[in-house]
Amino acid sequence: LNKKDWTVLEMLNFTTDFFKNKNINEYRFDAEVLLAFVLKLKRLDLYLNFDRLLKEDEISFFKKLIQKRVKGIPVAYILGNKEFMGLKFDVNPNVLIPRPETEILVEEVLSLIEKNMLSMNDLTVVDVFSGSGNIPISIFKFVEKFKKNLKVYGIDISNEAIEVAKKNAIKHNVKDKIEFFLGDVLDPLKFLQVNGSIDIITANPPYIKTKDLESLDKEVRSEPLISLDGGNDGLFYYRKLILQSLDYLKKDGYIFMEISPELKEDLVKLLNENGFSDIKVKEDYQCLDRIMIARLGK
Ligand SMILES: C[S@@+](CC[C@H](N)C(=O)[O-])C[C@H]1O[C@@H](n2cnc3c(N)ncnc32)[C@H](O)[C@@H]1O
């Protein structure tokens, strides 16, 4: 990077090769996203600016970002945000970076609401393990135009995560619409007198088995452990969630959970034993079982 005159294209090609040599998976994409950020351009607009010369301060800022990236810091943490359901969410290392497969959970919720619940006057949704607030906020944004009495709650045990979720609620103009609570699984609902009145519970709990944490990608390990560690068998939080949900879900209410494919059989059993039926599983983009949906009642 000691050369003085760099065009956008030269810088992109240089960084792409550099990232590739450092075993960064999405080397070209990451180079583009970071350079676009520095130049305050949309990523694809880089292509219209290939011959533009970079200014000195742009080069030195970009250099800093490249250094962070090769240290294994994910792009979303470097930029401080991540897109989810077409909306931008602030993130920092205290929250999990929202994943594309979690969008499938939200799409399934929206499709159920569209099919079965649009005629209902009220709709109450609880998202537990909320992290950055990506699930409850995007559900609210997509459903608010159809529903007058839409109530959405978010819960997380991490104070820092709740802070990020609240900031995201402000950013998306839903600060007074979504209530976020600090607490363990569904415990905070105790104080709301909502027994038997929740239509939909959504959850993306920590689900990696403790012994598998070590073998995760270095980058995933830069995300908070508290958002990943699902206990010895990966089921720790699901057990508590499913049991507690019996108190709060309406009869015929639905639970939507992101899962690890290897937990599928155990979870089907657990749901059946606890009075759920119509259990459905949706695959993610890699054709792995990822989203589980069930209705309370036989
Ligand atoms: C896998 S992340 C999900 C984040 C976000 N919902 C998403 O889908 O991107 C799990 C979240 O659960 C939270 N968490 C861990 N243990 C919890 C508990 N006992 N009760 C509530 N939340 C918990 C973590 O702080 C983390 O934010």
mmCIF file of C-alpha atoms and ligand atoms in Angstrom:
data_model
loop_
_atom_site.group_PDB
_atom_site.id
_atom_site.type_symbol
_atom_site.label_atom_id
_atom_site.label_comp_id
_atom_site.label_asym_id
_atom_site.label_seq_id
_atom_site.Cartn_x
_atom_site.Cartn_y
_atom_site.Cartn_z
ATOM 1 C CA LEU A 1 0.000 0.000 0.000
ATOM 2 C CA ASN A 2 2.972 2.297 -0.321
ATOM 3 C CA LYS A 3 2.151 3.352 -3.861
ATOM 4 C CA LYS A 4 0.777 6.888 -4.018
ATOM 5 C CA ASP A 5 -1.837 6.960 -6.749
ATOM 6 C CA TRP A 6 -4.534 4.345 -6.442
ATOM 7 C CA THR A 7 -7.639 4.078 -8.542
ATOM 8 C CA VAL A 8 -10.731 2.420 -7.109
ATOM 9 C CA LEU A 9 -10.202 -0.600 -9.363
ATOM 10 C CA GLU A 10 -6.536 -1.004 -8.426
ATOM 11 C CA MET A 11 -7.384 -0.782 -4.744
ATOM 12 C CA LEU A 12 -10.183 -3.318 -5.096
ATOM 13 C CA ASN A 13 -7.963 -5.787 -6.922
ATOM 14 C CA PHE A 14 -5.136 -5.347 -4.457
ATOM 15 C CA THR A 15 -7.426 -5.847 -1.447
ATOM 16 C CA THR A 16 -9.190 -8.816 -3.005
ATOM 17 C CA ASP A 17 -5.849 -10.630 -3.455
ATOM 18 C CA PHE A 18 -4.715 -9.618 0.011
ATOM 19 C CA PHE A 19 -7.903 -10.937 1.646
ATOM 20 C CA LYS A 20 -7.723 -14.117 -0.438
ATOM 21 C CA ASN A 21 -4.183 -14.781 0.787
ATOM 22 C CA LYS A 22 -5.385 -14.251 4.339
ATOM 23 C CA ASN A 23 -8.109 -16.899 3.839
ATOM 24 C CA ILE A 24 -11.029 -14.527 4.114
ATOM 25 C CA ASN A 25 -13.986 -16.349 2.579
ATOM 26 C CA GLU A 26 -15.834 -13.521 0.900
ATOM 27 C CA TYR A 27 -12.667 -11.722 -0.166
ATOM 28 C CA ARG A 28 -14.054 -9.750 -3.124
ATOM 29 C CA PHE A 29 -17.360 -8.884 -1.481
ATOM 30 C CA ASP A 30 -15.716 -7.745 1.753
ATOM 31 C CA ALA A 31 -13.206 -5.606 -0.169
ATOM 32 C CA GLU A 32 -16.052 -3.942 -2.044
ATOM 33 C CA VAL A 33 -18.220 -3.360 1.013
ATOM 34 C CA LEU A 34 -15.374 -1.795 2.993
ATOM 35 C CA LEU A 35 -14.173 0.426 0.140
ATOM 36 C CA ALA A 36 -17.728 1.564 -0.590
ATOM 37 C CA PHE A 37 -18.084 2.479 3.091
ATOM 38 C CA VAL A 38 -14.919 4.595 2.999
ATOM 39 C CA LEU A 39 -16.004 6.351 -0.200
ATOM 40 C CA LYS A 40 -19.621 6.751 1.006
ATOM 41 C CA LEU A 41 -20.868 4.981 -2.093
ATOM 42 C CA LYS A 42 -23.277 2.131 -2.614
ATOM 43 C CA ARG A 43 -21.293 -1.037 -3.256
ATOM 44 C CA LEU A 44 -22.401 -1.356 -6.856
ATOM 45 C CA ASP A 45 -21.593 2.294 -7.556
ATOM 46 C CA LEU A 46 -17.929 1.392 -7.163
ATOM 47 C CA TYR A 47 -18.266 -0.076 -10.640
ATOM 48 C CA LEU A 48 -19.112 3.358 -12.041
ATOM 49 C CA ASN A 49 -16.074 4.859 -10.328
ATOM 50 C CA PHE A 50 -13.302 2.419 -11.225
ATOM 51 C CA ASP A 51 -11.006 5.158 -12.570
ATOM 52 C CA ARG A 52 -11.497 7.550 -9.684
ATOM 53 C CA LEU A 53 -8.299 8.312 -7.787
ATOM 54 C CA LEU A 54 -8.408 7.793 -4.029
ATOM 55 C CA LYS A 55 -7.495 10.678 -1.741
ATOM 56 C CA GLU A 56 -4.795 10.270 0.852
ATOM 57 C CA ASP A 57 -7.182 10.320 3.819
ATOM 58 C CA GLU A 58 -9.406 7.750 2.118
ATOM 59 C CA ILE A 59 -6.427 5.453 1.667
ATOM 60 C CA SER A 60 -5.338 5.735 5.278
ATOM 61 C CA PHE A 61 -8.895 5.146 6.573
ATOM 62 C CA PHE A 62 -9.300 2.146 4.259
ATOM 63 C CA LYS A 63 -5.964 0.759 5.438
ATOM 64 C CA LYS A 64 -7.250 0.742 9.013
ATOM 65 C CA LEU A 65 -10.383 -1.162 8.011
ATOM 66 C CA ILE A 66 -8.373 -3.730 6.053
ATOM 67 C CA GLN A 67 -6.177 -4.312 9.076
ATOM 68 C CA LYS A 68 -9.215 -4.947 11.261
ATOM 69 C CA ARG A 69 -10.663 -7.338 8.701
ATOM 70 C CA VAL A 70 -7.509 -9.458 8.477
ATOM 71 C CA LYS A 71 -7.463 -9.692 12.250
ATOM 72 C CA GLY A 72 -10.724 -11.606 11.867
ATOM 73 C CA ILE A 73 -13.162 -8.871 12.816
ATOM 74 C CA PRO A 74 -16.359 -9.440 10.809
ATOM 75 C CA VAL A 75 -17.352 -6.687 8.352
ATOM 76 C CA ALA A 76 -20.609 -6.040 10.232
ATOM 77 C CA TYR A 77 -18.699 -5.164 13.418
ATOM 78 C CA ILE A 78 -16.281 -2.957 11.463
ATOM 79 C CA LEU A 79 -19.125 -1.025 9.837
ATOM 80 C CA GLY A 80 -21.376 -1.193 12.912
ATOM 81 C CA ASN A 81 -24.407 -2.427 11.050
ATOM 82 C CA LYS A 82 -25.945 -5.324 9.169
ATOM 83 C CA GLU A 83 -28.876 -5.567 6.812
ATOM 84 C CA PHE A 84 -31.741 -7.875 7.783
ATOM 85 C CA MET A 85 -35.062 -8.115 5.935
ATOM 86 C CA GLY A 86 -33.958 -5.083 3.899
ATOM 87 C CA LEU A 87 -33.580 -2.978 7.062
ATOM 88 C CA LYS A 88 -30.300 -1.782 8.536
ATOM 89 C CA PHE A 89 -29.598 -2.821 12.134
ATOM 90 C CA ASP A 90 -26.855 -1.414 14.337
ATOM 91 C CA VAL A 91 -24.611 -4.135 15.711
ATOM 92 C CA ASN A 92 -21.589 -4.269 17.977
ATOM 93 C CA PRO A 93 -19.604 -7.161 19.479
ATOM 94 C CA ASN A 94 -22.214 -7.520 22.246
ATOM 95 C CA VAL A 95 -24.774 -8.894 19.820
ATOM 96 C CA LEU A 96 -24.907 -11.698 17.312
ATOM 97 C CA ILE A 97 -24.702 -10.506 13.708
ATOM 98 C CA PRO A 98 -28.129 -11.194 12.138
ATOM 99 C CA ARG A 99 -27.965 -14.083 9.662
ATOM 100 C CA PRO A 100 -29.753 -14.534 6.328
ATOM 101 C CA GLU A 101 -31.265 -17.846 7.511
ATOM 102 C CA THR A 102 -33.044 -16.030 10.332
ATOM 103 C CA GLU A 103 -34.871 -14.047 7.657
ATOM 104 C CA ILE A 104 -36.618 -17.314 6.779
ATOM 105 C CA LEU A 105 -38.083 -17.388 10.298
ATOM 106 C CA VAL A 106 -39.427 -13.854 9.878
ATOM 107 C CA GLU A 107 -40.812 -14.659 6.418
ATOM 108 C CA GLU A 108 -42.620 -17.689 7.853
ATOM 109 C CA VAL A 109 -44.134 -15.528 10.598
ATOM 110 C CA LEU A 110 -45.290 -12.979 8.033
ATOM 111 C CA SER A 111 -46.779 -15.657 5.851
ATOM 112 C CA LEU A 112 -48.730 -17.180 8.789
ATOM 113 C CA ILE A 113 -50.044 -13.763 9.758
ATOM 114 C CA GLU A 114 -51.091 -13.090 6.189
ATOM 115 C CA LYS A 115 -52.877 -16.444 5.904
ATOM 116 C CA ASN A 116 -54.508 -16.874 9.315
ATOM 117 C CA MET A 117 -54.331 -13.799 11.415
ATOM 118 C CA LEU A 118 -55.109 -10.741 9.340
ATOM 119 C CA SER A 119 -58.773 -10.840 10.254
ATOM 120 C CA MET A 120 -58.019 -10.796 13.985
ATOM 121 C CA ASN A 121 -58.265 -7.408 15.701
ATOM 122 C CA ASP A 122 -55.345 -7.887 18.050
ATOM 123 C CA LEU A 123 -52.056 -9.612 17.580
ATOM 124 C CA THR A 124 -49.398 -10.131 20.241
ATOM 125 C CA VAL A 125 -45.922 -11.365 19.391
ATOM 126 C CA VAL A 126 -43.073 -12.115 21.802
ATOM 127 C CA ASP A 127 -39.519 -12.495 20.549
ATOM 128 C CA VAL A 128 -37.138 -14.023 23.057
ATOM 129 C CA PHE A 129 -33.329 -14.077 22.712
ATOM 130 C CA SER A 130 -33.717 -10.811 20.788
ATOM 131 C CA GLY A 131 -30.064 -9.728 20.456
ATOM 132 C CA SER A 132 -29.991 -6.669 18.176
ATOM 133 C CA GLY A 133 -33.798 -6.709 18.001
ATOM 134 C CA ASN A 134 -33.761 -7.698 14.332
ATOM 135 C CA ILE A 135 -36.634 -10.199 14.591
ATOM 136 C CA PRO A 136 -39.231 -8.190 16.570
ATOM 137 C CA ILE A 137 -38.445 -4.921 14.805
ATOM 138 C CA SER A 138 -38.714 -6.376 11.317
ATOM 139 C CA ILE A 139 -41.933 -8.228 12.199
ATOM 140 C CA PHE A 140 -43.391 -4.996 13.540
ATOM 141 C CA LYS A 141 -42.339 -2.984 10.485
ATOM 142 C CA PHE A 142 -43.910 -5.461 8.074
ATOM 143 C CA VAL A 143 -47.129 -6.041 10.000
ATOM 144 C CA GLU A 144 -47.950 -2.593 11.389
ATOM 145 C CA LYS A 145 -49.750 -1.418 8.287
ATOM 146 C CA PHE A 146 -52.233 -4.294 8.544
ATOM 147 C CA LYS A 147 -52.979 -4.195 12.272
ATOM 148 C CA LYS A 148 -54.215 -1.576 14.643
ATOM 149 C CA ASN A 149 -53.655 -3.511 17.834
ATOM 150 C CA LEU A 150 -50.274 -5.008 17.275
ATOM 151 C CA LYS A 151 -48.210 -5.604 20.391
ATOM 152 C CA VAL A 152 -44.623 -6.797 20.157
ATOM 153 C CA TYR A 153 -42.254 -7.601 23.034
ATOM 154 C CA GLY A 154 -38.545 -8.458 22.990
ATOM 155 C CA ILE A 155 -36.528 -10.191 25.712
ATOM 156 C CA ASP A 156 -32.806 -10.752 26.219
ATOM 157 C CA ILE A 157 -30.666 -11.586 29.222
ATOM 158 C CA SER A 158 -27.854 -9.286 28.125
ATOM 159 C CA ASN A 159 -28.114 -5.686 29.175
ATOM 160 C CA GLU A 160 -25.781 -4.664 26.350
ATOM 161 C CA ALA A 161 -27.951 -6.464 23.804
ATOM 162 C CA ILE A 162 -31.084 -4.757 25.128
ATOM 163 C CA GLU A 163 -29.317 -1.420 24.679
ATOM 164 C CA VAL A 164 -28.565 -2.212 21.037
ATOM 165 C CA ALA A 165 -32.136 -3.436 20.463
ATOM 166 C CA LYS A 166 -33.566 -0.237 21.945
ATOM 167 C CA LYS A 167 -31.300 1.867 19.727
ATOM 168 C CA ASN A 168 -32.499 -0.081 16.712
ATOM 169 C CA ALA A 169 -36.096 0.493 17.767
ATOM 170 C CA ILE A 170 -35.412 4.242 17.794
ATOM 171 C CA LYS A 171 -33.685 4.031 14.415
ATOM 172 C CA HIS A 172 -36.733 2.332 12.909
ATOM 173 C CA ASN A 173 -39.302 4.582 14.610
ATOM 174 C CA VAL A 174 -40.826 1.865 16.767
ATOM 175 C CA LYS A 175 -39.471 2.995 20.130
ATOM 176 C CA ASP A 176 -42.948 3.390 21.630
ATOM 177 C CA LYS A 177 -44.294 0.310 19.908
ATOM 178 C CA ILE A 178 -41.976 -2.475 21.015
ATOM 179 C CA GLU A 179 -41.146 -3.100 24.653
ATOM 180 C CA PHE A 180 -37.822 -4.717 25.432
ATOM 181 C CA PHE A 181 -37.245 -6.531 28.726
ATOM 182 C CA LEU A 182 -34.117 -7.764 30.409
ATOM 183 C CA GLY A 183 -34.521 -11.277 31.746
ATOM 184 C CA ASP A 184 -34.199 -15.028 31.510
ATOM 185 C CA VAL A 185 -36.164 -16.624 28.651
ATOM 186 C CA LEU A 186 -39.875 -15.782 29.204
ATOM 187 C CA ASP A 187 -39.552 -14.786 32.878
ATOM 188 C CA PRO A 188 -40.216 -11.053 32.254
ATOM 189 C CA LEU A 189 -43.720 -11.918 30.993
ATOM 190 C CA LYS A 190 -44.674 -12.829 34.589
ATOM 191 C CA PHE A 191 -45.215 -9.190 35.356
ATOM 192 C CA LEU A 192 -47.359 -8.397 32.328
ATOM 193 C CA GLN A 193 -50.440 -10.517 32.959
ATOM 194 C CA VAL A 194 -50.330 -11.957 29.486
ATOM 195 C CA ASN A 195 -50.950 -15.615 30.409
ATOM 196 C CA GLY A 196 -52.670 -17.457 27.597
ATOM 197 C CA SER A 197 -52.788 -14.376 25.401
ATOM 198 C CA ILE A 198 -49.739 -14.518 23.136
ATOM 199 C CA ASP A 199 -50.409 -15.378 19.482
ATOM 200 C CA ILE A 200 -46.838 -15.941 18.346
ATOM 201 C CA ILE A 201 -43.533 -16.612 20.098
ATOM 202 C CA THR A 202 -40.337 -16.324 18.062
ATOM 203 C CA ALA A 203 -36.929 -17.490 19.246
ATOM 204 C CA ASN A 204 -33.396 -17.847 17.969
ATOM 205 C CA PRO A 205 -31.752 -19.215 21.119
ATOM 206 C CA PRO A 206 -28.096 -20.065 21.655
ATOM 207 C CA TYR A 207 -27.979 -23.609 20.248
ATOM 208 C CA ILE A 208 -24.359 -24.698 19.773
ATOM 209 C CA LYS A 209 -23.312 -27.582 21.999
ATOM 210 C CA THR A 210 -20.689 -26.400 24.491
ATOM 211 C CA LYS A 211 -18.140 -28.936 23.262
ATOM 212 C CA ASP A 212 -18.523 -27.692 19.665
ATOM 213 C CA LEU A 213 -17.815 -24.054 20.484
ATOM 214 C CA GLU A 214 -14.059 -24.523 20.164
ATOM 215 C CA SER A 215 -14.263 -25.824 16.619
ATOM 216 C CA LEU A 216 -16.296 -22.871 15.343
ATOM 217 C CA ASP A 217 -14.761 -20.474 12.820
ATOM 218 C CA LYS A 218 -12.573 -17.845 14.432
ATOM 219 C CA GLU A 219 -14.970 -15.192 13.184
ATOM 220 C CA VAL A 220 -18.032 -16.771 14.749
ATOM 221 C CA ARG A 221 -16.059 -16.985 17.979
ATOM 222 C CA SER A 222 -15.682 -13.213 17.895
ATOM 223 C CA GLU A 223 -19.425 -13.028 18.531
ATOM 224 C CA PRO A 224 -20.667 -13.145 22.145
ATOM 225 C CA LEU A 225 -20.434 -16.578 23.723
ATOM 226 C CA ILE A 226 -23.714 -15.958 25.512
ATOM 227 C CA SER A 227 -25.449 -15.873 22.144
ATOM 228 C CA LEU A 228 -23.976 -19.198 21.013
ATOM 229 C CA ASP A 229 -23.622 -21.623 23.945
ATOM 230 C CA GLY A 230 -26.639 -23.923 24.112
ATOM 231 C CA GLY A 231 -25.317 -26.144 26.927
ATOM 232 C CA ASN A 232 -24.159 -29.781 26.811
ATOM 233 C CA ASP A 233 -26.727 -31.045 24.348
ATOM 234 C CA GLY A 234 -27.656 -27.737 22.689
ATOM 235 C CA LEU A 235 -31.193 -27.993 24.077
ATOM 236 C CA PHE A 236 -30.809 -26.055 27.309
ATOM 237 C CA TYR A 237 -32.770 -22.974 26.235
ATOM 238 C CA TYR A 238 -35.340 -24.821 24.121
ATOM 239 C CA ARG A 239 -36.425 -26.898 27.138
ATOM 240 C CA LYS A 240 -37.077 -23.837 29.238
ATOM 241 C CA LEU A 241 -38.662 -21.941 26.351
ATOM 242 C CA ILE A 242 -41.074 -24.714 25.377
ATOM 243 C CA LEU A 243 -42.164 -25.322 28.975
ATOM 244 C CA GLN A 244 -42.672 -21.631 29.684
ATOM 245 C CA SER A 245 -44.446 -20.999 26.409
ATOM 246 C CA LEU A 246 -47.303 -23.256 27.619
ATOM 247 C CA ASP A 247 -48.233 -20.567 30.141
ATOM 248 C CA TYR A 248 -48.234 -17.693 27.703
ATOM 249 C CA LEU A 249 -49.326 -18.922 24.278
ATOM 250 C CA LYS A 250 -52.984 -18.880 23.359
ATOM 251 C CA LYS A 251 -54.519 -22.194 22.422
ATOM 252 C CA ASP A 252 -53.640 -22.508 18.718
ATOM 253 C CA GLY A 253 -50.848 -19.986 19.170
ATOM 254 C CA TYR A 254 -47.612 -20.638 17.315
ATOM 255 C CA ILE A 255 -43.977 -20.980 18.220
ATOM 256 C CA PHE A 256 -41.247 -20.280 15.628
ATOM 257 C CA MET A 257 -37.730 -21.372 16.506
ATOM 258 C CA GLU A 258 -34.433 -21.314 14.701
ATOM 259 C CA ILE A 259 -32.717 -24.656 15.272
ATOM 260 C CA SER A 260 -29.558 -26.547 14.627
ATOM 261 C CA PRO A 261 -30.358 -29.400 12.172
ATOM 262 C CA GLU A 262 -28.962 -32.024 14.541
ATOM 263 C CA LEU A 263 -31.468 -31.034 17.245
ATOM 264 C CA LYS A 264 -34.491 -31.578 15.022
ATOM 265 C CA GLU A 265 -35.584 -35.027 16.281
ATOM 266 C CA ASP A 266 -35.217 -34.094 19.946
ATOM 267 C CA LEU A 267 -37.157 -30.898 19.418
ATOM 268 C CA VAL A 268 -40.002 -32.607 17.581
ATOM 269 C CA LYS A 269 -40.254 -34.994 20.540
ATOM 270 C CA LEU A 270 -40.135 -32.191 23.076
ATOM 271 C CA LEU A 271 -42.847 -30.236 21.260
ATOM 272 C CA ASN A 272 -45.072 -33.295 20.923
ATOM 273 C CA GLU A 273 -44.702 -34.185 24.585
ATOM 274 C CA ASN A 274 -45.743 -30.674 25.526
ATOM 275 C CA GLY A 275 -48.945 -30.553 23.529
ATOM 276 C CA PHE A 276 -47.802 -28.953 20.262
ATOM 277 C CA SER A 277 -48.808 -30.229 16.847
ATOM 278 C CA ASP A 278 -48.612 -29.306 13.127
ATOM 279 C CA ILE A 279 -44.854 -29.308 13.457
ATOM 280 C CA LYS A 280 -43.157 -28.024 10.305
ATOM 281 C CA VAL A 281 -39.502 -27.624 9.470
ATOM 282 C CA LYS A 282 -38.086 -25.225 6.873
ATOM 283 C CA GLU A 283 -34.672 -25.568 5.316
ATOM 284 C CA ASP A 284 -32.136 -22.784 5.020
ATOM 285 C CA TYR A 285 -30.239 -21.780 1.846
ATOM 286 C CA GLN A 286 -27.870 -24.719 2.316
ATOM 287 C CA CYS A 287 -30.795 -27.138 2.495
ATOM 288 C CA LEU A 288 -30.280 -27.720 6.209
ATOM 289 C CA ASP A 289 -33.240 -27.973 8.601
ATOM 290 C CA ARG A 290 -33.237 -24.561 10.212
ATOM 291 C CA ILE A 291 -36.642 -23.222 11.207
ATOM 292 C CA MET A 292 -39.201 -25.154 13.268
ATOM 293 C CA ILE A 293 -42.818 -24.085 13.548
ATOM 294 C CA ALA A 294 -45.451 -25.614 15.816
ATOM 295 C CA ARG A 295 -48.991 -24.897 16.981
ATOM 296 C CA LEU A 296 -50.055 -25.293 20.599
ATOM 297 C CA GLY A 297 -52.937 -27.770 20.746
ATOM 298 C CA LYS A 298 -53.756 -31.155 19.309
HETATM 299 C C1 LIG B 1 -28.425 -16.610 18.783
HETATM 300 S S1 LIG B 1 -28.577 -14.989 19.510
HETATM 301 C C2 LIG B 1 -29.982 -14.395 18.623
HETATM 302 C C3 LIG B 1 -29.948 -12.921 18.335
HETATM 303 C C4 LIG B 1 -31.053 -12.433 17.381
HETATM 304 N N1 LIG B 1 -32.364 -12.830 17.840
HETATM 305 C C5 LIG B 1 -30.838 -12.967 15.981
HETATM 306 O O1 LIG B 1 -31.593 -13.848 15.578
HETATM 307 O O2 LIG B 1 -29.946 -12.504 15.258
HETATM 308 C C6 LIG B 1 -29.174 -15.428 21.110
HETATM 309 C C7 LIG B 1 -29.465 -14.306 22.087
HETATM 310 O O3 LIG B 1 -29.973 -14.881 23.308
HETATM 311 C C8 LIG B 1 -29.551 -14.132 24.413
HETATM 312 N N2 LIG B 1 -29.649 -14.997 25.608
HETATM 313 C C9 LIG B 1 -28.757 -15.909 26.071
HETATM 314 N N3 LIG B 1 -29.250 -16.519 27.167
HETATM 315 C C10 LIG B 1 -30.472 -15.995 27.405
HETATM 316 C C11 LIG B 1 -31.469 -16.230 28.391
HETATM 317 N N4 LIG B 1 -31.299 -17.126 29.369
HETATM 318 N N5 LIG B 1 -32.617 -15.520 28.334
HETATM 319 C C12 LIG B 1 -32.813 -14.584 27.357
HETATM 320 N N6 LIG B 1 -31.889 -14.324 26.394
HETATM 321 C C13 LIG B 1 -30.747 -15.017 26.414
HETATM 322 C C14 LIG B 1 -28.150 -13.695 24.046
HETATM 323 O O4 LIG B 1 -27.776 -12.550 24.773
HETATM 324 C C15 LIG B 1 -28.295 -13.440 22.523
HETATM 325 O O5 LIG B 1 -28.606 -12.083 22.296
#
